PDB file of C-alpha atoms in Angstrom:
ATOM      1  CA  UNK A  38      91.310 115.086  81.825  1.00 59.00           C
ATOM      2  CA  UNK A  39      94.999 114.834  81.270  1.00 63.00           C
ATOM      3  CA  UNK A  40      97.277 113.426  84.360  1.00 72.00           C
ATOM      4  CA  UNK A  41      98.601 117.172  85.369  1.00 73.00           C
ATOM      5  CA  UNK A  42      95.160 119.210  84.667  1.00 78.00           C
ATOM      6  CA  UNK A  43      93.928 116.358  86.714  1.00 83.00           C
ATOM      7  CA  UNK A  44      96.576 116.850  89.519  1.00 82.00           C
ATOM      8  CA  UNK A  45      96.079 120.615  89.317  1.00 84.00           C
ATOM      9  CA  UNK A  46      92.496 120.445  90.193  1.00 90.00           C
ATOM     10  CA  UNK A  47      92.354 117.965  93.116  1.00 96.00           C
ATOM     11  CA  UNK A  48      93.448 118.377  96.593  1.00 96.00           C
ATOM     12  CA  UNK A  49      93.788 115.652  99.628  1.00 97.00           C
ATOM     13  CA  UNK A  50      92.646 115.518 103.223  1.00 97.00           C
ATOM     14  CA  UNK A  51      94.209 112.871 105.291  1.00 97.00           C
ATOM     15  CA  UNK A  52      91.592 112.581 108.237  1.00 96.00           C
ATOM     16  CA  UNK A  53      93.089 112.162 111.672  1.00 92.00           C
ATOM     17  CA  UNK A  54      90.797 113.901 113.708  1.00 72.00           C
ATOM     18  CA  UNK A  55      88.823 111.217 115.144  1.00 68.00           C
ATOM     19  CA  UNK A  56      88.784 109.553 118.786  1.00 58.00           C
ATOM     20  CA  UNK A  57      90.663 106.938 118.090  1.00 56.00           C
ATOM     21  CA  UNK A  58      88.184 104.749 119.918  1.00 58.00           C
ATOM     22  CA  UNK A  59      88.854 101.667 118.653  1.00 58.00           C
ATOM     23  CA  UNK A  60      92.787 101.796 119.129  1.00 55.00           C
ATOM     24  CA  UNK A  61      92.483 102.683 122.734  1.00 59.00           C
ATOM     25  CA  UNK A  62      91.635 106.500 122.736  1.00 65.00           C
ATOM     26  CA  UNK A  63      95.636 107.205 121.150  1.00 74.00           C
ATOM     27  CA  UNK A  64      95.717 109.632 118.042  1.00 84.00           C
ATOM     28  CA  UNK A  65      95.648 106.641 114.958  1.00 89.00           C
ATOM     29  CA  UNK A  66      97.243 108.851 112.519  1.00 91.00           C
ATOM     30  CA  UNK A  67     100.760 108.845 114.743  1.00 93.00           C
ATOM     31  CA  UNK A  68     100.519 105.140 115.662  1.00 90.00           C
ATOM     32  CA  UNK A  69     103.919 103.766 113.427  1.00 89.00           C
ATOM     33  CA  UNK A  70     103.738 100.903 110.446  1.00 88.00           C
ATOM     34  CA  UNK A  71     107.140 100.541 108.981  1.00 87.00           C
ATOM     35  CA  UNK A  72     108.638 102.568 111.725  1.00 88.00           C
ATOM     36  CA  UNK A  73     106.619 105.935 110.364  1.00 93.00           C
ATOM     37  CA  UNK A  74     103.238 106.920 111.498  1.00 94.00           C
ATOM     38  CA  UNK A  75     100.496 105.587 109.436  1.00 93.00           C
ATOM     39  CA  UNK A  76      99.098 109.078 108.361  1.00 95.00           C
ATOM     40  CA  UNK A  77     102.741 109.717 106.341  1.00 96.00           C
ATOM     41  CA  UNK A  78     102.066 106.718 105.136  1.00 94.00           C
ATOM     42  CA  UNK A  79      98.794 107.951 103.695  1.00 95.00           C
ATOM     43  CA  UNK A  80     100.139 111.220 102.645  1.00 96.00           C
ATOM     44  CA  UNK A  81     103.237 110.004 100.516  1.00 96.00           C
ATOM     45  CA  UNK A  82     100.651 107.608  99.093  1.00 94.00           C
ATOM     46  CA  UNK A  83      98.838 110.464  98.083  1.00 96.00           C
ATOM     47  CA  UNK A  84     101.267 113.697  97.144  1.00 96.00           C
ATOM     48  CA  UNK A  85     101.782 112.509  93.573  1.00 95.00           C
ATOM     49  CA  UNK A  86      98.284 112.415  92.512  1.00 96.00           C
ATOM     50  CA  UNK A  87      97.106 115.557  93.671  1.00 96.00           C
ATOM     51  CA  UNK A  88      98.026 119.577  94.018  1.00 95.00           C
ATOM     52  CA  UNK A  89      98.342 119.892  97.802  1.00 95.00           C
ATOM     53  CA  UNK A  90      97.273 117.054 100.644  1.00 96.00           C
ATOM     54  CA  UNK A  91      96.510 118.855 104.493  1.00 96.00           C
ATOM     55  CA  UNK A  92      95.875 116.666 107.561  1.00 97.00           C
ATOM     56  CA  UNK A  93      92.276 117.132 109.773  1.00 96.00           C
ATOM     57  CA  UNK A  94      93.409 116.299 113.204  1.00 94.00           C
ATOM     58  CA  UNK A  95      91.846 117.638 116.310  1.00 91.00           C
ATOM     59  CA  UNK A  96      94.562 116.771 118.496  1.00 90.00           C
ATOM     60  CA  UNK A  97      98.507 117.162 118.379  1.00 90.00           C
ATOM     61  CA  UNK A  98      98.678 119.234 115.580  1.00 94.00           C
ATOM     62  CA  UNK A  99     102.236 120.061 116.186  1.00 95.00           C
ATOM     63  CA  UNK A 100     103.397 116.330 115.646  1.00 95.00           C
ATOM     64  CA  UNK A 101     101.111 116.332 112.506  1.00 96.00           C
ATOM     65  CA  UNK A 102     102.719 119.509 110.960  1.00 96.00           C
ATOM     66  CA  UNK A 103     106.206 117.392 111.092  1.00 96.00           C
ATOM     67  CA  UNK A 104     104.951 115.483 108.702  1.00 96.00           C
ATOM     68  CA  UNK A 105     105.284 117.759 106.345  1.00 95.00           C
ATOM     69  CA  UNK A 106     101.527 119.177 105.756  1.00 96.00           C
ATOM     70  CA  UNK A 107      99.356 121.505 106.565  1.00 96.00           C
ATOM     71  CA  UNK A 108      96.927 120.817 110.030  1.00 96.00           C
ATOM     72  CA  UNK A 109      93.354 122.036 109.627  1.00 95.00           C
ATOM     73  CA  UNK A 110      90.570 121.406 112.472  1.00 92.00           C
ATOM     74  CA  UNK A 111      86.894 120.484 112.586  1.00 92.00           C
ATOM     75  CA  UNK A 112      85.261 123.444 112.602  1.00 88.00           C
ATOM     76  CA  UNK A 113      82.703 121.793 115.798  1.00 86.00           C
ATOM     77  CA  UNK A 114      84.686 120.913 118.628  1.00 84.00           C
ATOM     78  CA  UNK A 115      82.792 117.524 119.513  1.00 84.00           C
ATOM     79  CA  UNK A 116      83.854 115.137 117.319  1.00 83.00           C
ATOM     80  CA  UNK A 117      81.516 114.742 114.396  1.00 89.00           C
ATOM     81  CA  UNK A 118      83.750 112.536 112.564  1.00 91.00           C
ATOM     82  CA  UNK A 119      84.588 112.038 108.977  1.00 94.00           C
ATOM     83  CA  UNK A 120      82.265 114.239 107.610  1.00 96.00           C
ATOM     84  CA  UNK A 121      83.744 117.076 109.620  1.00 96.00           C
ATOM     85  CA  UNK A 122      86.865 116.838 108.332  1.00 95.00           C
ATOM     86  CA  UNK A 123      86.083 116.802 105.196  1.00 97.00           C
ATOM     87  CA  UNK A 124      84.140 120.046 105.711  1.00 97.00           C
ATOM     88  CA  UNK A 125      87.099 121.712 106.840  1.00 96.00           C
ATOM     89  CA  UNK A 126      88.672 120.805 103.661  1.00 96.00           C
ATOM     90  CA  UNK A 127      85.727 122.014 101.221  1.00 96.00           C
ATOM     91  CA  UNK A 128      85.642 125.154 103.471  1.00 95.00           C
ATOM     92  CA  UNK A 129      88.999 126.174 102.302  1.00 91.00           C
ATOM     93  CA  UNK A 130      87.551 126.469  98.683  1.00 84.00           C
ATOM     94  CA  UNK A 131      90.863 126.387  96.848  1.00 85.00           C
ATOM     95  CA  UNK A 132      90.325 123.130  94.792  1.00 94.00           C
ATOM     96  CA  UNK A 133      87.774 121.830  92.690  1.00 94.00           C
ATOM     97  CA  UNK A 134      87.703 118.023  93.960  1.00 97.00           C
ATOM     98  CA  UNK A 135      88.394 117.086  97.394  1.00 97.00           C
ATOM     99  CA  UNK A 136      89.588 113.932  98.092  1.00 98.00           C
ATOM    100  CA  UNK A 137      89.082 112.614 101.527  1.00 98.00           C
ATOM    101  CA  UNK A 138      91.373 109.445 103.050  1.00 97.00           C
ATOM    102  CA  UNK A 139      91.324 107.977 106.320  1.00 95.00           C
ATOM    103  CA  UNK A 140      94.740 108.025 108.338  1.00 93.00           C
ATOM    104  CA  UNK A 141      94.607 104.057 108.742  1.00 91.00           C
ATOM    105  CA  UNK A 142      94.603 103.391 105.245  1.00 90.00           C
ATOM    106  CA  UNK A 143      98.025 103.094 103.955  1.00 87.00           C
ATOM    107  CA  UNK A 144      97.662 100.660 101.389  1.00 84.00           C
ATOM    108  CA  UNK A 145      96.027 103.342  99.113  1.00 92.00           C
ATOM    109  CA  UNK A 146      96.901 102.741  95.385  1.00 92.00           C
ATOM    110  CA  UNK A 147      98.762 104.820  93.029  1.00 92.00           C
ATOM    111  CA  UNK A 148      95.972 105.722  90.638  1.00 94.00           C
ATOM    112  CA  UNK A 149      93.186 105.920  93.663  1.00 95.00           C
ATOM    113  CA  UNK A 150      92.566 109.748  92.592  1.00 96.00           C
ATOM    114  CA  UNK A 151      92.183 109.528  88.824  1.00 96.00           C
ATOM    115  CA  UNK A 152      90.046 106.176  89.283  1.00 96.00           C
ATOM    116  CA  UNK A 153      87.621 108.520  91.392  1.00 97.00           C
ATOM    117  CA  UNK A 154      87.450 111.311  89.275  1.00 97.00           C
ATOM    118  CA  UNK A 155      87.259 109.341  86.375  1.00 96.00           C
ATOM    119  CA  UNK A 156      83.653 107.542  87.467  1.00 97.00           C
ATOM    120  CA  UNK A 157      82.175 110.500  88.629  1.00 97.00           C
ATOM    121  CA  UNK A 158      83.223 112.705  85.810  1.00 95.00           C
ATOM    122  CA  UNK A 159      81.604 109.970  83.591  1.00 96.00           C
ATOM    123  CA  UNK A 160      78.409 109.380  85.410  1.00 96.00           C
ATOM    124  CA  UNK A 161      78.116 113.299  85.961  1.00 97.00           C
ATOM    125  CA  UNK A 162      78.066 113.050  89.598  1.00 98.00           C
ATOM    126  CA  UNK A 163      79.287 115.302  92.463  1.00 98.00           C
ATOM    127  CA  UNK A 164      80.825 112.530  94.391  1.00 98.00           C
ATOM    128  CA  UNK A 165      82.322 109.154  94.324  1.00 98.00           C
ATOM    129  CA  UNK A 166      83.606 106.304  96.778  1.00 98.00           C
ATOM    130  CA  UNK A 167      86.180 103.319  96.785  1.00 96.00           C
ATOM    131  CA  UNK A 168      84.870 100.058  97.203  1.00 95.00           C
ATOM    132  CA  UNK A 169      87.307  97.496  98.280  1.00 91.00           C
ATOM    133  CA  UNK A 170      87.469  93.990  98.079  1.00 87.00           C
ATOM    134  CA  UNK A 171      83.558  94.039  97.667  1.00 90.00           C
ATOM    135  CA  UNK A 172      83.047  95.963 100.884  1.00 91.00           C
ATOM    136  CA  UNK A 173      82.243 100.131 100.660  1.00 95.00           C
ATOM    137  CA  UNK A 174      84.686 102.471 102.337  1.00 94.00           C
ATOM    138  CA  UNK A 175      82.988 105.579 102.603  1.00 96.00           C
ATOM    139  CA  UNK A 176      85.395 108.116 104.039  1.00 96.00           C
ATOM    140  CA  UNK A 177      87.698 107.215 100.933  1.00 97.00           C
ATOM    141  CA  UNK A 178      86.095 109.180  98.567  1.00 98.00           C
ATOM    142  CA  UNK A 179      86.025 111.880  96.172  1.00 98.00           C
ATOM    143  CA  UNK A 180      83.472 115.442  96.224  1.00 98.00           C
ATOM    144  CA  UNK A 181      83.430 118.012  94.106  1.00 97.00           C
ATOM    145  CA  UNK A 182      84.003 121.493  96.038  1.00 96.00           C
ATOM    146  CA  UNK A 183      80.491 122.257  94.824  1.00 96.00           C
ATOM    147  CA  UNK A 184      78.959 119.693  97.490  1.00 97.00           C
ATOM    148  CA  UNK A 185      80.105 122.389 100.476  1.00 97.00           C
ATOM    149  CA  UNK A 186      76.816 124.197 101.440  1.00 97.00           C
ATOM    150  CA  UNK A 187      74.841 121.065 101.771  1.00 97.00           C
ATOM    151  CA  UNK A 188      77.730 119.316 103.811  1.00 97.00           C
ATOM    152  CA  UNK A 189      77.545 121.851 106.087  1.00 96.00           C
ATOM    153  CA  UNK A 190      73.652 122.089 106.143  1.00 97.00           C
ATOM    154  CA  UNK A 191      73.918 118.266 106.812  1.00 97.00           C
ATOM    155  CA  UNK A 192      76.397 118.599 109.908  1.00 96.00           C
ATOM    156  CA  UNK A 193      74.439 121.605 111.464  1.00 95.00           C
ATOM    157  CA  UNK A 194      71.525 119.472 111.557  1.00 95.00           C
ATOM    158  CA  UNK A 195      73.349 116.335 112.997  1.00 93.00           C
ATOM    159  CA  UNK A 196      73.569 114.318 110.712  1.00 94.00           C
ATOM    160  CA  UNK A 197      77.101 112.421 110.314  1.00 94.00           C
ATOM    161  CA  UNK A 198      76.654 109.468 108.672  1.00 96.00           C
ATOM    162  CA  UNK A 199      79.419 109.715 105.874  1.00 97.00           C
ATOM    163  CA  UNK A 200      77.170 106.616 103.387  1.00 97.00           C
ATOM    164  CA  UNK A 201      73.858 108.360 103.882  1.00 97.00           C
ATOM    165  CA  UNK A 202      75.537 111.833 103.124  1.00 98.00           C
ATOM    166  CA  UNK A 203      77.084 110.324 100.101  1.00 98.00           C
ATOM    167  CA  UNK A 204      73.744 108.821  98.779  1.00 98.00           C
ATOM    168  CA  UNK A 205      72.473 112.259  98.995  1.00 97.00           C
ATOM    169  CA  UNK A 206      75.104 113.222  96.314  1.00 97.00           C
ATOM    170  CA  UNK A 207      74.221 110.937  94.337  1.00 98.00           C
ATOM    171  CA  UNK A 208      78.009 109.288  94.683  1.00 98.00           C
ATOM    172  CA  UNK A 209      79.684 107.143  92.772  1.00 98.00           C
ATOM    173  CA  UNK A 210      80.499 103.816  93.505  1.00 98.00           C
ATOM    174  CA  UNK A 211      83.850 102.701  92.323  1.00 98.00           C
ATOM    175  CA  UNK A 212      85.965  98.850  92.764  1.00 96.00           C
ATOM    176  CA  UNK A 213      88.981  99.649  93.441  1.00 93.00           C
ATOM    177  CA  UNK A 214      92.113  97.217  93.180  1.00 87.00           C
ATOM    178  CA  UNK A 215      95.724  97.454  93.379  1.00 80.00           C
ATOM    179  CA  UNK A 216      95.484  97.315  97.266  1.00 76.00           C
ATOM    180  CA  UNK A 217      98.511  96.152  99.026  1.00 72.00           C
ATOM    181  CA  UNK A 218      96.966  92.547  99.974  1.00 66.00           C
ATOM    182  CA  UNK A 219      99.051  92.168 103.127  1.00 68.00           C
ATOM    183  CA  UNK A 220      96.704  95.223 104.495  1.00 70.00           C
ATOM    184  CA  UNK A 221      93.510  95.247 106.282  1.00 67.00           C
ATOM    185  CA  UNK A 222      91.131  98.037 104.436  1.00 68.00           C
ATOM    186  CA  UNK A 223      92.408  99.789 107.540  1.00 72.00           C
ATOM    187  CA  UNK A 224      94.557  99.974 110.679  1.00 72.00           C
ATOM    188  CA  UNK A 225      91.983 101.011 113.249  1.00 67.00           C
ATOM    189  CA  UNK A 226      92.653  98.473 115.674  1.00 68.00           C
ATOM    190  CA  UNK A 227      95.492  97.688 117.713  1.00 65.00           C
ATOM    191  CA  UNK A 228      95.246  94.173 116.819  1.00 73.00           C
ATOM    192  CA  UNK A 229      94.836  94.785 112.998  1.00 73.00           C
ATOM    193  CA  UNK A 230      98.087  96.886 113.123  1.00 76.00           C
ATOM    194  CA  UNK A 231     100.446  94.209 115.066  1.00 77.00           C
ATOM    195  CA  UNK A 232      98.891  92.215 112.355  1.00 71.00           C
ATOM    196  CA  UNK A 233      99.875  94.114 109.700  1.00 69.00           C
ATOM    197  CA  UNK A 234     103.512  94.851 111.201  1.00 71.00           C
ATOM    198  CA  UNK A 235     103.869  91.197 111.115  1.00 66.00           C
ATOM    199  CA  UNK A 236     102.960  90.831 107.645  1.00 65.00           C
ATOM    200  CA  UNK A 237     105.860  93.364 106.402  1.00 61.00           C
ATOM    201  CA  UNK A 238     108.941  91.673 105.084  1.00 54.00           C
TER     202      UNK A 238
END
């Protein structure tokens, strides 16, 4: 598929509607890298590769709407994490491919989207995933809008674990390079993000 069919036919969720357990309880998508909250970080990362990217946040939706993006909710109100948000997304129906990003990933490469599509187009899957620097990142991944009913099915029923959901897709998994190297797969920690501040020229 050429670059701007591609682009046409994929949208982007940034998901920021998590705890933010491991950073304290505070929303991770606002917490700043560069003096700008990682989720814009994510989301200008992101814009060029794809029709339209909305944010899944649960909590101050007003500060994630100055960002520039649309704010969609879980449709459950306790926290069922990743795969939640990326329900909301699918439930929108508007797109063919979702793709689904955490907000603490700002190192995301340029060609992230078409290296997705690409592998699961050419294994005729539903799904695929990024693997990074050997090690599987599940929430970054990539589901074709066809995958709703049984995502749904799968949260009804409890079940939020975003690997085993993805193994019932038969997904994809893709290497993915061109990571900024100075970055941590992601910024969920306080401690990993004064490290990564640190690391910035």
């Amino acid at each position: 598929m050429r670059d701007e069919a591609l682009r046409g036919a994929v949208a982007a969720v940034v998901l920021a509607g998590g705890r933010g357990t491991r950073m304290g309880g505070v929303d991770k998508g606002l917490q700043a890298l560069d003096g700008r909250p990682l989720a814009q970080h994510v989301l200008e990362a992101l814009r060029p590769q794809v029709a339209e990217v909305c944010i899944s946040a649960n909590r101050h939706a007003e500060a994630y709407r100055a960002l520039g993006a649309e704010v969609i909710a879980d449709a459950w109100p306790d926290f069922r994490g990743p795969l939640a948000g990326l329900h909301a997304a699918l439930a929108r129906g508007t797109y063919d491919w979702w793709l689904a990003a955490p907000c603490d990933t700002p190192g995301l490469p340029a060609d992230l989207v078409a290296r997705l599509h690409g592998a699961a187009r050419a294994r005729g899957r539903p799904a695929a995933y990024a693997v990074v620097r050997g090690e599987p990142v599940y929430p970054l991944c990539l589901v074709q809008q066809g995958c709703f009913d049984d995502l749904q099915r799968t949260l009804r029923d409890g079940q939020y674990a975003v690997g085993r959901w993805l193994a019932g897709q038969g997904a994809v998994a893709v290497a993915i390079d061109g990571w900024d190297a100075r970055l941590p797969l992601n910024l969920n920690t306080p401690q990993r993000l004064a490290a990564a501040q640190s690391a910035r020229p």
